[in-house]
Coordinates of C-alpha atoms and ligand atoms in Angstrom, one line a residue:
M1 CA 39.2 15.4 19.4
C2 CA 39.3 12.2 17.2
G3 CA 42.7 10.0 18.1
I4 CA 45.2 8.6 15.3
M5 CA 47.6 5.9 15.8
G6 CA 49.6 4.7 13.1
Y7 CA 52.3 1.7 12.8
I8 CA 54.9 0.4 9.4
G9 CA 57.9 -2.2 10.9
P10 CA 58.5 -5.3 10.9
R11 CA 56.2 -6.2 14.1
Q12 CA 52.0 -7.2 13.7
A13 CA 50.6 -3.6 13.3
L14 CA 47.3 -4.5 15.1
P15 CA 48.1 -4.9 19.4
I16 CA 50.4 -1.6 18.5
L17 CA 47.9 0.5 17.1
L18 CA 44.7 -1.2 20.1
D19 CA 47.5 -0.3 22.6
G20 CA 48.2 3.6 21.0
L21 CA 44.2 4.1 21.3
R22 CA 44.1 3.7 24.3
R23 CA 46.4 5.5 24.7
L24 CA 44.9 9.0 23.5
E25 CA 41.2 7.6 25.4
Y26 CA 41.8 10.2 27.9
R27 CA 40.8 12.8 24.9
G28 CA 37.5 11.5 24.8
Y29 CA 36.1 9.0 21.9
D30 CA 32.4 7.8 20.9
S31 CA 33.6 5.0 18.3
A32 CA 36.9 3.3 17.1
G33 CA 38.1 1.1 14.1
V34 CA 41.6 -0.1 12.5
A35 CA 42.8 -1.2 9.0
V36 CA 45.3 -3.6 8.3
L37 CA 47.6 -4.5 5.4
A38 CA 47.4 -8.0 5.5
D39 CA 48.7 -10.6 2.2
G40 CA 48.2 -7.5 -0.4
R41 CA 44.4 -6.4 0.9
I42 CA 43.4 -4.4 3.5
E43 CA 41.4 -5.9 6.5
T44 CA 38.9 -3.0 8.5
R45 CA 37.2 -3.6 12.0
K46 CA 35.4 -0.7 13.4
A47 CA 32.8 -0.5 16.2
A48 CA 30.6 2.2 17.3
G49 CA 31.1 2.8 21.5
K50 CA 34.3 1.9 23.9
L51 CA 37.8 0.2 22.5
A52 CA 36.8 -3.1 24.8
V53 CA 34.0 -3.8 21.6
L54 CA 35.9 -2.9 18.9
E55 CA 38.5 -5.5 20.5
S56 CA 35.9 -8.0 20.4
A57 CA 35.1 -7.6 16.8
I58 CA 39.1 -8.2 16.3
A59 CA 39.0 -11.4 18.7
D60 CA 36.1 -12.8 16.5
R61 CA 38.2 -12.1 13.6
P62 CA 41.9 -11.2 14.0
I63 CA 43.9 -9.1 11.5
A64 CA 47.9 -10.1 11.7
G65 CA 49.7 -8.2 9.2
R66 CA 53.1 -5.4 9.4
A67 CA 51.8 -1.8 8.8
G68 CA 47.8 -0.5 9.9
I69 CA 46.2 2.9 10.8
G70 CA 43.8 2.8 13.3
H71 CA 41.1 5.3 14.9
T72 CA 38.8 6.6 17.6
R73 CA 36.2 8.8 16.7
W74 CA 35.0 12.3 18.6
A75 CA 31.8 12.8 16.1
T76 CA 31.5 15.6 14.6
H77 CA 29.9 14.6 11.3
G78 CA 27.0 12.3 11.2
H79 CA 26.2 9.7 14.5
P80 CA 28.6 8.1 16.7
T81 CA 27.6 4.5 14.6
E82 CA 29.8 1.5 12.9
A83 CA 29.2 2.6 9.2
N84 CA 30.6 6.1 10.6
A85 CA 33.8 5.0 12.1
H86 CA 37.2 5.4 10.8
P87 CA 38.9 4.0 9.0
H88 CA 37.1 4.5 5.4
G89 CA 37.6 3.3 2.0
D90 CA 37.4 4.3 -1.3
C91 CA 34.9 2.1 -4.0
T92 CA 37.1 -0.2 -4.7
G93 CA 38.3 -1.3 -1.4
R94 CA 42.1 -0.6 -1.9
C95 CA 42.7 2.6 -0.4
V96 CA 41.8 3.9 3.4
V97 CA 41.2 7.0 5.5
I98 CA 41.6 8.1 8.4
H99 CA 41.0 12.0 9.9
N100 CA 40.6 14.5 12.7
G101 CA 38.8 18.0 12.9
I102 CA 36.9 18.8 9.9
I103 CA 36.5 18.7 6.4
E104 CA 34.6 22.9 6.1
N105 CA 33.4 22.1 1.9
Y106 CA 32.6 18.3 2.2
L107 CA 29.3 18.7 1.2
P108 CA 30.1 19.5 -2.8
L109 CA 32.6 17.6 -3.0
R110 CA 30.4 14.4 -2.1
E111 CA 28.2 16.0 -4.4
R112 CA 30.6 16.6 -7.2
L113 CA 31.8 13.4 -6.5
Q114 CA 28.4 11.0 -6.0
A115 CA 27.4 12.9 -9.4
A116 CA 30.6 10.9 -10.6
G117 CA 29.7 7.6 -9.7
H118 CA 31.4 7.0 -6.5
R119 CA 30.0 5.4 -3.8
F120 CA 29.0 6.4 0.3
R121 CA 28.9 4.3 2.8
S122 CA 29.4 6.9 5.1
D123 CA 27.6 10.3 7.1
T124 CA 31.3 12.0 7.5
D125 CA 32.7 14.4 6.1
T126 CA 35.9 11.7 6.1
E127 CA 34.3 9.9 3.6
V128 CA 35.1 12.3 0.7
V129 CA 39.1 12.4 1.3
A130 CA 39.4 8.6 0.0
H131 CA 36.7 9.1 -3.1
L132 CA 39.2 12.1 -3.7
I133 CA 41.9 10.2 -3.9
E134 CA 40.5 7.0 -5.9
E135 CA 39.7 10.0 -8.8
A136 CA 43.3 11.6 -8.3
L137 CA 45.4 8.0 -8.4
E138 CA 42.8 7.1 -11.5
A139 CA 44.4 10.5 -13.4
I140 CA 48.0 9.1 -12.6
P141 CA 49.5 6.7 -14.5
S142 CA 50.7 3.5 -12.0
G143 CA 54.5 2.7 -12.9
R144 CA 55.1 6.9 -11.2
P145 CA 56.9 5.9 -7.9
D146 CA 55.3 9.0 -6.2
R147 CA 51.9 8.3 -6.9
M148 CA 50.4 7.9 -3.6
E149 CA 51.4 11.6 -2.6
A150 CA 50.6 13.1 -5.6
A151 CA 47.0 12.0 -5.2
V152 CA 46.6 13.0 -1.1
R153 CA 48.1 16.5 -2.6
E154 CA 45.8 16.7 -5.3
A155 CA 42.6 15.4 -2.7
V156 CA 44.2 18.0 0.2
R157 CA 44.6 20.7 -2.9
Q158 CA 40.0 20.4 -3.2
T159 CA 40.0 20.4 0.2
R160 CA 38.9 23.1 3.2
G161 CA 39.3 22.8 6.5
A162 CA 41.8 22.4 9.7
Y163 CA 42.3 19.1 9.9
A164 CA 45.0 15.6 10.2
I165 CA 45.1 12.3 7.6
V166 CA 46.6 9.2 6.8
V167 CA 46.7 7.2 4.2
M168 CA 47.0 3.3 3.6
S169 CA 46.9 1.4 -0.2
A170 CA 47.4 -2.5 -0.6
D171 CA 48.7 -1.1 -4.3
D172 CA 51.5 0.5 -2.2
P173 CA 52.7 -1.6 0.8
E174 CA 55.5 0.1 1.7
R175 CA 54.6 3.5 3.3
I176 CA 51.8 5.4 4.9
V177 CA 51.5 9.0 3.9
A178 CA 50.4 11.7 6.6
V179 CA 49.1 15.0 5.4
R180 CA 48.6 17.8 8.7
M181 CA 46.7 21.4 8.1
I182 CA 46.5 22.7 11.3
S183 CA 45.0 19.7 13.4
P184 CA 48.6 18.1 15.3
L185 CA 49.7 15.3 14.1
I186 CA 53.4 13.8 15.6
V187 CA 55.7 11.0 13.8
G188 CA 57.7 8.5 15.7
L189 CA 61.2 6.8 15.1
G190 CA 62.7 4.1 15.8
P191 CA 64.9 2.2 14.5
D192 CA 63.1 0.3 12.1
E193 CA 60.2 0.8 12.9
T194 CA 57.8 4.6 12.4
L195 CA 54.7 5.3 13.9
L196 CA 52.8 8.5 13.4
A197 CA 50.0 9.4 16.6
S198 CA 48.2 12.5 17.1
D199 CA 49.1 13.0 20.4
I200 CA 52.7 11.9 22.1
P201 CA 51.9 9.5 24.6
A202 CA 50.5 7.2 22.4
L203 CA 54.3 6.9 20.5
L204 CA 55.9 6.9 24.4
P205 CA 56.1 3.4 24.8
Y206 CA 57.7 2.3 21.3
T207 CA 60.1 5.4 21.1
R208 CA 60.4 8.9 22.8
D209 CA 62.0 10.8 19.6
V210 CA 60.0 12.0 17.5
L211 CA 59.1 15.1 14.9
V212 CA 56.4 17.1 15.2
I213 CA 55.1 17.5 11.3
G214 CA 54.3 21.4 10.4
D215 CA 50.9 23.2 8.5
G216 CA 51.0 22.0 5.4
E217 CA 52.9 19.6 4.9
M218 CA 52.7 15.9 4.2
A219 CA 55.4 12.6 6.0
V220 CA 55.3 9.7 3.9
I221 CA 56.3 7.2 6.9
E222 CA 58.1 3.4 6.3
A223 CA 59.7 1.1 8.7
G224 CA 62.4 3.0 9.9
R225 CA 62.4 6.0 7.9
V226 CA 60.2 9.1 7.0
T227 CA 59.7 12.1 4.8
L228 CA 58.7 14.9 4.9
A229 CA 57.6 17.5 2.2
D230 CA 55.5 20.3 1.6
L231 CA 52.2 20.6 -0.3
D232 CA 54.3 20.8 -3.5
G233 CA 56.7 17.6 -3.0
R234 CA 59.5 20.4 -2.2
P235 CA 61.6 18.3 0.9
V236 CA 61.4 19.7 4.7
A237 CA 64.5 18.9 7.0
R238 CA 63.4 18.3 10.3
R239 CA 65.7 16.9 13.3
P240 CA 64.1 14.9 15.3
E241 CA 63.2 16.0 19.3
H242 CA 63.8 13.7 22.6
I243 CA 60.6 13.7 24.5
T244 CA 61.8 13.9 28.9
W245 CA 57.5 14.3 29.5
D246 CA 55.7 11.2 31.7
A247 CA 52.9 9.9 30.5
A248 CA 50.8 12.1 32.5
M249 CA 52.1 15.2 31.2
A250 CA 52.3 14.2 27.4
E251 CA 48.6 13.6 28.1
K252 CA 48.0 16.3 28.8
G253 CA 50.7 17.9 26.3
G254 CA 52.9 19.4 28.5
Y255 CA 50.5 21.3 30.7
P256 CA 50.4 21.0 33.9
H257 CA 46.6 20.2 34.3
F258 CA 44.1 20.3 31.3
M259 CA 42.1 22.7 32.5
L260 CA 45.2 24.7 31.3
K261 CA 45.1 22.5 28.2
E262 CA 41.6 23.8 27.8
I263 CA 42.7 27.9 27.8
Y264 CA 45.3 27.7 25.8
E265 CA 42.7 25.3 22.9
Q266 CA 40.3 28.6 22.8
P267 CA 41.7 30.3 19.7
R268 CA 41.8 26.9 18.4
A269 CA 38.8 26.3 19.8
L270 CA 36.8 29.2 18.3
H271 CA 38.8 29.1 14.7
E272 CA 36.4 25.7 14.5
T273 CA 33.0 26.7 15.7
M274 CA 33.0 29.8 12.5
M275 CA 34.4 27.3 10.1
G276 CA 32.6 27.3 8.0
R277 CA 29.6 29.3 9.3
L278 CA 31.1 33.1 8.3
D279 CA 32.6 32.7 4.4
R280 CA 30.4 35.3 3.3
D281 CA 29.7 39.2 5.7
D282 CA 26.0 38.8 4.8
E283 CA 25.0 35.7 6.1
V284 CA 25.7 32.8 9.0
T285 CA 25.5 29.6 7.8
L286 CA 24.2 27.7 10.7
D287 CA 24.6 23.7 9.8
G288 CA 22.4 21.3 11.2
V289 CA 19.9 24.3 12.0
A290 CA 16.4 24.4 9.9
L291 CA 13.9 27.2 11.6
P292 CA 10.8 27.3 9.4
E293 CA 11.0 30.8 8.2
D294 CA 7.6 31.1 9.5
L295 CA 8.8 30.7 12.4
V296 CA 11.9 33.1 12.3
R297 CA 9.8 35.4 11.2
R298 CA 6.5 35.4 13.1
L299 CA 9.1 34.6 16.9
D300 CA 6.9 36.0 20.2
K301 CA 9.8 34.6 22.2
V302 CA 12.9 33.1 22.4
W303 CA 13.1 30.6 25.8
V304 CA 16.9 30.6 27.0
V305 CA 17.8 26.9 28.7
A306 CA 20.6 25.4 30.5
C307 CA 23.3 25.5 33.8
G308 CA 25.6 26.6 35.0
T309 CA 28.0 27.5 33.2
A310 CA 26.1 27.4 29.9
F311 CA 22.9 28.8 31.4
H312 CA 25.3 31.8 31.7
A313 CA 26.6 31.8 28.2
G314 CA 23.0 31.7 27.5
L315 CA 22.5 35.4 29.3
V316 CA 25.0 36.7 26.9
G317 CA 22.5 34.5 24.0
R318 CA 19.8 36.2 25.5
W319 CA 20.8 40.3 25.0
L320 CA 22.3 39.4 22.1
I321 CA 19.2 37.7 21.1
E322 CA 17.1 40.4 21.8
H323 CA 18.6 43.3 20.9
L324 CA 19.7 42.0 17.1
A325 CA 17.1 40.0 16.3
R326 CA 14.1 42.1 18.9
V327 CA 12.2 38.9 20.4
P328 CA 12.1 38.9 24.1
V329 CA 14.3 36.2 25.7
E330 CA 13.6 34.6 29.0
P331 CA 16.5 32.6 30.5
D332 CA 15.0 29.9 32.7
L333 CA 18.0 27.8 34.6
A334 CA 17.1 24.8 34.1
S335 CA 16.5 22.9 37.5
E336 CA 13.8 26.1 37.9
L337 CA 11.6 25.8 34.9
R338 CA 10.6 22.5 35.5
Y339 CA 8.9 22.5 39.2
R340 CA 6.8 26.7 37.7
D341 CA 3.9 26.5 35.8
P342 CA 5.5 28.4 32.5
L343 CA 4.0 30.0 30.2
I344 CA 4.4 29.9 26.2
V345 CA 3.4 32.5 24.6
G346 CA 2.6 32.1 20.6
R347 CA 5.6 30.9 19.0
T348 CA 8.1 30.2 21.2
L349 CA 11.2 28.7 19.7
A350 CA 13.3 26.9 22.9
V351 CA 17.2 26.9 22.7
A352 CA 18.6 23.9 25.2
I353 CA 22.5 25.1 26.0
S354 CA 25.0 22.0 27.3
Q355 CA 28.1 21.3 26.6
S356 CA 27.8 17.8 27.5
G357 CA 23.9 17.2 26.1
E358 CA 23.0 14.9 28.9
T359 CA 22.9 16.9 31.9
A360 CA 19.3 15.5 32.8
D361 CA 17.7 19.2 34.3
T362 CA 18.8 20.5 30.5
L363 CA 17.2 17.4 28.8
A364 CA 14.0 18.0 31.4
A365 CA 13.3 20.8 30.6
A366 CA 14.3 21.0 26.9
R367 CA 11.4 17.9 26.7
E368 CA 8.8 20.3 29.0
A369 CA 9.1 22.8 26.4
R370 CA 8.6 20.1 23.7
R371 CA 6.1 19.0 25.4
R372 CA 4.4 22.9 25.4
G373 CA 4.9 23.2 21.8
S374 CA 8.0 25.2 21.5
R375 CA 10.8 23.4 18.4
V376 CA 14.2 22.6 20.6
L377 CA 17.0 24.1 18.9
A378 CA 19.5 23.0 20.9
V379 CA 23.4 24.2 21.4
T380 CA 25.2 20.6 22.2
N381 CA 29.6 19.9 22.1
V382 CA 28.4 16.5 22.0
V383 CA 27.2 15.0 18.8
G384 CA 25.6 11.7 19.6
S385 CA 24.5 13.5 22.5
T386 CA 21.1 12.6 24.1
L387 CA 20.0 16.8 23.8
A388 CA 21.8 16.8 19.4
R389 CA 19.8 13.8 19.2
E390 CA 16.0 15.0 20.7
A391 CA 16.1 18.4 19.7
D392 CA 14.8 19.0 16.4
D393 CA 18.0 21.4 15.1
V394 CA 21.2 21.1 16.7
L395 CA 24.4 23.8 16.3
F396 CA 27.2 22.1 17.5
I397 CA 30.4 24.0 19.4
R398 CA 33.2 22.3 18.3
A399 CA 34.7 22.3 21.7
G400 CA 36.3 19.3 20.8
P401 CA 36.5 17.0 24.6
E402 CA 36.1 18.7 27.3
I403 CA 38.0 16.4 30.0
A404 CA 38.5 19.6 32.8
V405 CA 35.0 20.1 34.8
A406 CA 35.7 23.6 34.9
S407 CA 34.4 24.6 32.0
T408 CA 36.1 26.9 30.1
K409 CA 36.5 26.6 25.6
A410 CA 33.1 25.1 25.6
Y411 CA 32.0 28.2 27.3
T412 CA 33.2 31.0 24.9
T413 CA 32.2 28.4 22.0
M414 CA 29.0 28.3 22.7
L415 CA 28.9 32.6 23.4
V416 CA 30.1 32.5 19.7
A417 CA 27.6 30.2 19.4
L418 CA 25.3 32.0 20.8
Q419 CA 26.3 35.4 19.0
M420 CA 26.1 33.2 15.4
L421 CA 22.5 32.6 16.3
A422 CA 21.7 36.1 17.2
I423 CA 22.6 37.2 13.8
H424 CA 22.1 34.8 11.8
L425 CA 18.1 35.6 13.3
G426 CA 18.4 39.2 13.2
L427 CA 19.2 39.1 9.1
R428 CA 16.3 37.0 8.7
R429 CA 13.9 39.1 10.9
G430 CA 14.8 42.3 9.0
T431 CA 16.3 43.0 12.0
L432 CA 19.3 43.6 11.0
A433 CA 20.7 45.7 8.9
S434 CA 23.6 44.1 6.9
A435 CA 26.5 47.1 7.3
R436 CA 26.4 46.0 10.9
A437 CA 26.0 42.4 10.4
A438 CA 29.3 42.3 8.6
A439 CA 30.9 44.0 11.0
L440 CA 30.2 42.1 13.7
I441 CA 31.5 38.9 11.3
G442 CA 34.3 40.7 11.1
A443 CA 34.9 40.7 14.5
L444 CA 33.9 37.2 14.7
R445 CA 36.5 36.4 12.7
H446 CA 39.4 38.6 14.5
L447 CA 38.5 36.5 18.3
P448 CA 40.5 33.7 17.9
L449 CA 43.3 35.8 17.5
Q450 CA 42.4 37.8 20.3
A451 CA 41.9 35.3 22.3
Q452 CA 45.3 34.4 21.8
Q453 CA 46.8 37.1 22.1
A454 CA 45.0 38.1 25.7
L455 CA 45.8 34.3 26.6
E456 CA 49.9 35.6 26.0
R457 CA 49.5 38.0 28.9
S458 CA 48.7 35.3 31.6
A459 CA 52.0 36.1 33.9
E460 CA 50.5 39.5 34.7
V461 CA 47.4 37.4 35.9
E462 CA 49.5 34.8 37.6
V463 CA 50.9 37.7 39.8
L464 CA 47.6 38.9 40.4
A465 CA 47.2 35.2 41.5
R466 CA 49.6 35.3 44.2
R467 CA 48.7 38.6 45.3
W468 CA 45.0 37.5 46.5
V469 CA 45.8 33.5 47.0
G470 CA 45.0 34.2 50.9
A471 CA 41.4 36.0 50.2
E472 CA 38.9 34.9 51.6
H473 CA 35.6 37.0 49.4
A474 CA 35.9 38.3 46.1
F475 CA 33.1 40.0 44.4
F476 CA 32.8 40.5 40.4
I477 CA 31.0 43.1 39.0
G478 CA 29.7 44.1 35.7
R479 CA 27.1 45.9 33.9
G480 CA 25.0 44.6 30.9
L481 CA 26.6 41.9 28.6
D482 CA 29.6 42.1 31.4
Y483 CA 27.4 41.0 34.0
A484 CA 26.7 37.9 32.2
V485 CA 30.6 37.5 32.4
A486 CA 30.9 38.6 35.7
M487 CA 28.8 35.9 37.0
E488 CA 31.0 33.2 35.1
G489 CA 34.2 35.3 36.5
S490 CA 33.2 34.0 39.7
L491 CA 31.8 30.8 39.2
K492 CA 34.8 29.8 38.0
L493 CA 36.4 30.8 41.2
K494 CA 34.5 29.2 43.3
E495 CA 34.6 25.4 41.5
I496 CA 38.1 25.2 41.9
S497 CA 39.7 27.9 43.9
Y498 CA 36.6 26.8 46.7
L499 CA 37.7 30.8 47.8
H500 CA 33.9 32.0 48.6
S501 CA 33.3 34.9 45.7
E502 CA 29.9 36.6 44.0
A503 CA 29.0 38.2 41.4
L504 CA 26.7 41.1 41.2
A505 CA 25.1 43.4 38.4
A506 CA 27.1 46.6 39.6
G507 CA 24.1 48.9 40.3
E508 CA 22.7 46.4 42.6
L509 CA 26.1 46.4 44.8
K510 CA 24.5 50.3 47.4
H511 CA 21.3 47.8 47.5
G512 CA 23.4 45.5 50.4
T513 CA 26.6 43.5 49.7
L514 CA 28.5 47.0 49.8
A515 CA 28.3 46.1 53.8
L516 CA 30.6 43.0 52.9
V517 CA 32.6 44.9 51.1
T518 CA 36.8 45.5 52.7
P519 CA 40.3 46.2 51.7
Q520 CA 40.4 42.6 52.4
T521 CA 38.2 42.0 49.5
P522 CA 38.9 42.2 45.6
V523 CA 36.1 43.4 43.2
F524 CA 37.0 42.6 39.9
A525 CA 35.3 45.7 37.7
L526 CA 34.3 44.8 34.5
A527 CA 34.4 47.0 32.4
T528 CA 34.0 46.7 28.6
Q529 CA 30.5 48.0 27.7
R530 CA 30.9 51.5 26.6
T531 CA 27.2 52.2 26.6
V532 CA 27.6 51.4 30.3
Y533 CA 30.7 52.5 31.3
E534 CA 30.3 56.0 33.6
K535 CA 28.3 53.9 35.4
T536 CA 30.1 51.3 36.0
I537 CA 33.0 54.0 37.0
S538 CA 30.8 55.5 39.5
N539 CA 30.6 51.6 41.0
I540 CA 33.5 51.3 41.2
Q541 CA 34.4 54.6 43.2
E542 CA 31.9 53.2 46.0
V543 CA 34.2 50.5 46.7
R544 CA 37.3 52.3 46.6
A545 CA 35.2 54.5 48.9
R546 CA 34.8 51.2 51.1
G547 CA 38.8 50.5 50.3
A548 CA 38.4 47.8 48.7
E549 CA 40.7 47.3 46.1
V550 CA 39.9 47.0 42.5
I551 CA 40.3 44.3 39.3
A552 CA 39.7 45.8 36.0
V553 CA 39.1 43.9 33.0
A554 CA 39.0 46.5 29.9
Y555 CA 40.0 46.9 26.6
D556 CA 43.7 47.9 25.2
D557 CA 42.5 51.3 24.5
D558 CA 40.9 51.8 27.2
A559 CA 43.5 55.0 28.8
E560 CA 40.6 55.9 31.4
I561 CA 40.6 53.6 32.9
A562 CA 43.9 53.3 35.0
K563 CA 42.6 56.3 37.5
Y564 CA 40.0 54.7 38.6
A565 CA 41.2 50.6 39.4
Q566 CA 44.5 49.5 40.8
T567 CA 45.2 46.5 38.0
V568 CA 43.7 46.6 34.7
L569 CA 43.2 43.2 33.3
R570 CA 43.7 44.4 29.7
I571 CA 42.0 42.2 26.5
P572 CA 42.1 43.7 23.0
P573 CA 39.3 45.4 21.2
T574 CA 36.5 44.4 19.8
D575 CA 32.8 45.2 19.2
D576 CA 31.1 45.5 23.1
L577 CA 28.4 42.3 21.7
L578 CA 31.4 40.1 21.3
A579 CA 33.6 41.0 24.7
P580 CA 32.4 37.9 26.8
V581 CA 34.5 35.7 24.1
L582 CA 37.7 38.1 25.5
A583 CA 36.6 39.1 29.5
I584 CA 36.4 35.7 30.5
L585 CA 40.1 34.6 29.8
P586 CA 42.0 36.6 31.9
L587 CA 39.5 35.6 35.0
Q588 CA 39.6 31.9 34.1
L589 CA 43.4 31.9 34.2
F590 CA 42.7 34.0 37.8
A591 CA 40.9 31.1 39.0
Y592 CA 43.3 28.7 37.6
H593 CA 46.3 30.3 39.4
V594 CA 44.6 30.8 42.0
A595 CA 44.2 27.2 42.6
A596 CA 47.4 25.9 41.7
L597 CA 48.7 27.7 44.4
R598 CA 45.9 26.8 46.7
G599 CA 47.8 23.0 45.5
H600 CA 44.0 22.0 44.7
D601 CA 42.5 18.7 42.1
I602 CA 42.3 21.5 39.3
D603 CA 40.7 19.3 37.1
Q604 CA 38.1 17.3 39.5
P605 CA 37.5 19.4 42.2
R606 CA 35.8 18.6 45.2
N607 CA 32.2 17.2 45.2
L608 CA 31.5 18.0 41.5
A609 CA 31.5 16.6 38.7
K610 CA 31.8 16.5 34.7
S611 CA 28.0 15.7 33.6
V612 CA 26.0 16.3 36.1
T613 CA 23.3 13.3 35.0
V614 CA 20.7 13.4 37.9
E615 CA 18.5 15.8 39.1
Ligands
F6R701 C1 31.2 24.8 35.5 C2 30.7 23.9 34.6 C3 29.1 23.6 35.1 C4 28.3 23.1 34.3 C5 27.2 22.7 34.8 C6 26.4 22.6 32.5 O1 32.5 25.1 35.0 O2 31.1 23.2 34.1 O3 28.6 24.3 35.4 O4 28.1 24.1 33.0 O5 26.2 21.1 34.9 O6 26.7 21.6 31.8 P1 26.1 21.0 30.7 O7 26.9 22.2 29.9 O8 27.6 19.8 30.4 O9 24.9 20.9 30.6

């Protein structure tokens, strides 16, 4: 996600801000900016692209001052341009804001503020905060000592979402005000200076004494001093912590690898994917998607194009769209589609899925679909990516930057995006009853917490990984949606543990592959789909009869499964259509632990790259 850095103290702020931002670069960003308090005024410099571009803009026009804030932006609202880079100012230019996360209700706020005469200079959700503070300041008498805090509190009161904001005002030059609403924010304490950052690595060269701002808390930082309060202004007492991690560990939030960090980020990422989209029980609001009524109602086909993990997400999407919206769906590996002569019949919607939005084959397939007359809807993580720019509609998965090559949080957030799309299409086409939609929406809202519960069982998975670390082959079987998850579980294991594995539709085993099953082969059987549960059990018995050991992935309330499988990895019960989001979690952890025990380079597995921009 975006990076935040702030400084107030006796030194020049600018070099410290730039150094901190550089230490946050690993999080990914597409534009950057700084604001420094200089001689009673705020000077801002911003640039699209890497920090080097910002630095050369600053070299042309340097700024001196002892308080400042800086930001690296990973675009969520509005393209990654200089105008959309933070900090954002109010109409007077005397107050600036930087922000991580999403202001969910920014659109009605922006409309109201514009109607009241506020001038907006960017497309961001962030800018509303600057104008809300400006509006609040006008209503507070100028002599009041906590005027700034009161104005920020009033702005926060009007916004919804998961975010962190940092505010600096030329009218209150001795302090910087910060609020955390879920998105992390940390204060660094020096003897006569104070720093702020969204992540610990940015602070480590300056101090190892930090104070983590809690959810719903405000920090007022002054040189060498910090005051914490809740949003009603009541003081909060907290002791600073002393950080002993080295810089590399700090970048990973204390996790040994980015992959593990990203696995554990999934509950929050899922929450962000749904944010603002599931506010009602009878509707799914998909910002960025404006499919014409006629196309939705009279769709003849949905064409899913993607590669690798994104393709596996597409297979789940196929199931859901066919089931809920009653449209035939054809999933195509993007690399294959280009070289056949696909038939486009009637009205087709192409859904191109890609975390990076830069995968060469997926881009080419989306272009081919467009050339043949399809409208293209992109499901992607990266705002401003080629796919996002070229598509007619874009559904952002909002997973945050994914650094490990093996995709985890992008997969589960793609699943939720596709589940929401399927419900949206089903409701608009009249093929999905509103009561069923409400049940699905309710179950979706539970997923972040349930994902958290599933991940808390990591210790059992680690024990299993120790047992199988020496295996040479593994199989993953399942039926229906479980088969799609089996494919993703198998890919995760292959790419980081280098253990050979294969996913099979459970009913296909006896048509050949059963010959390979031996007591040395672990067989992961996914058993979450209640309509085919008995059939899956029969397939489990087939492999058990060949001496294989079966590890099932099943719901907590499944009392039967332990009779058939030697090990059961449990997940909280949900609607079967949503089960893939939870069922993949123990499989991601298994792949991770096997690879860790084998001593592999988990974040950068051999022969693989994060973004495949060649054919
Ligand atoms: C596997 C993995 C790859 C990608 C594939 C497509 O963990 O990450 O299989 O899913 O290369 O990448 P995107 O989604 O960026 O198009």
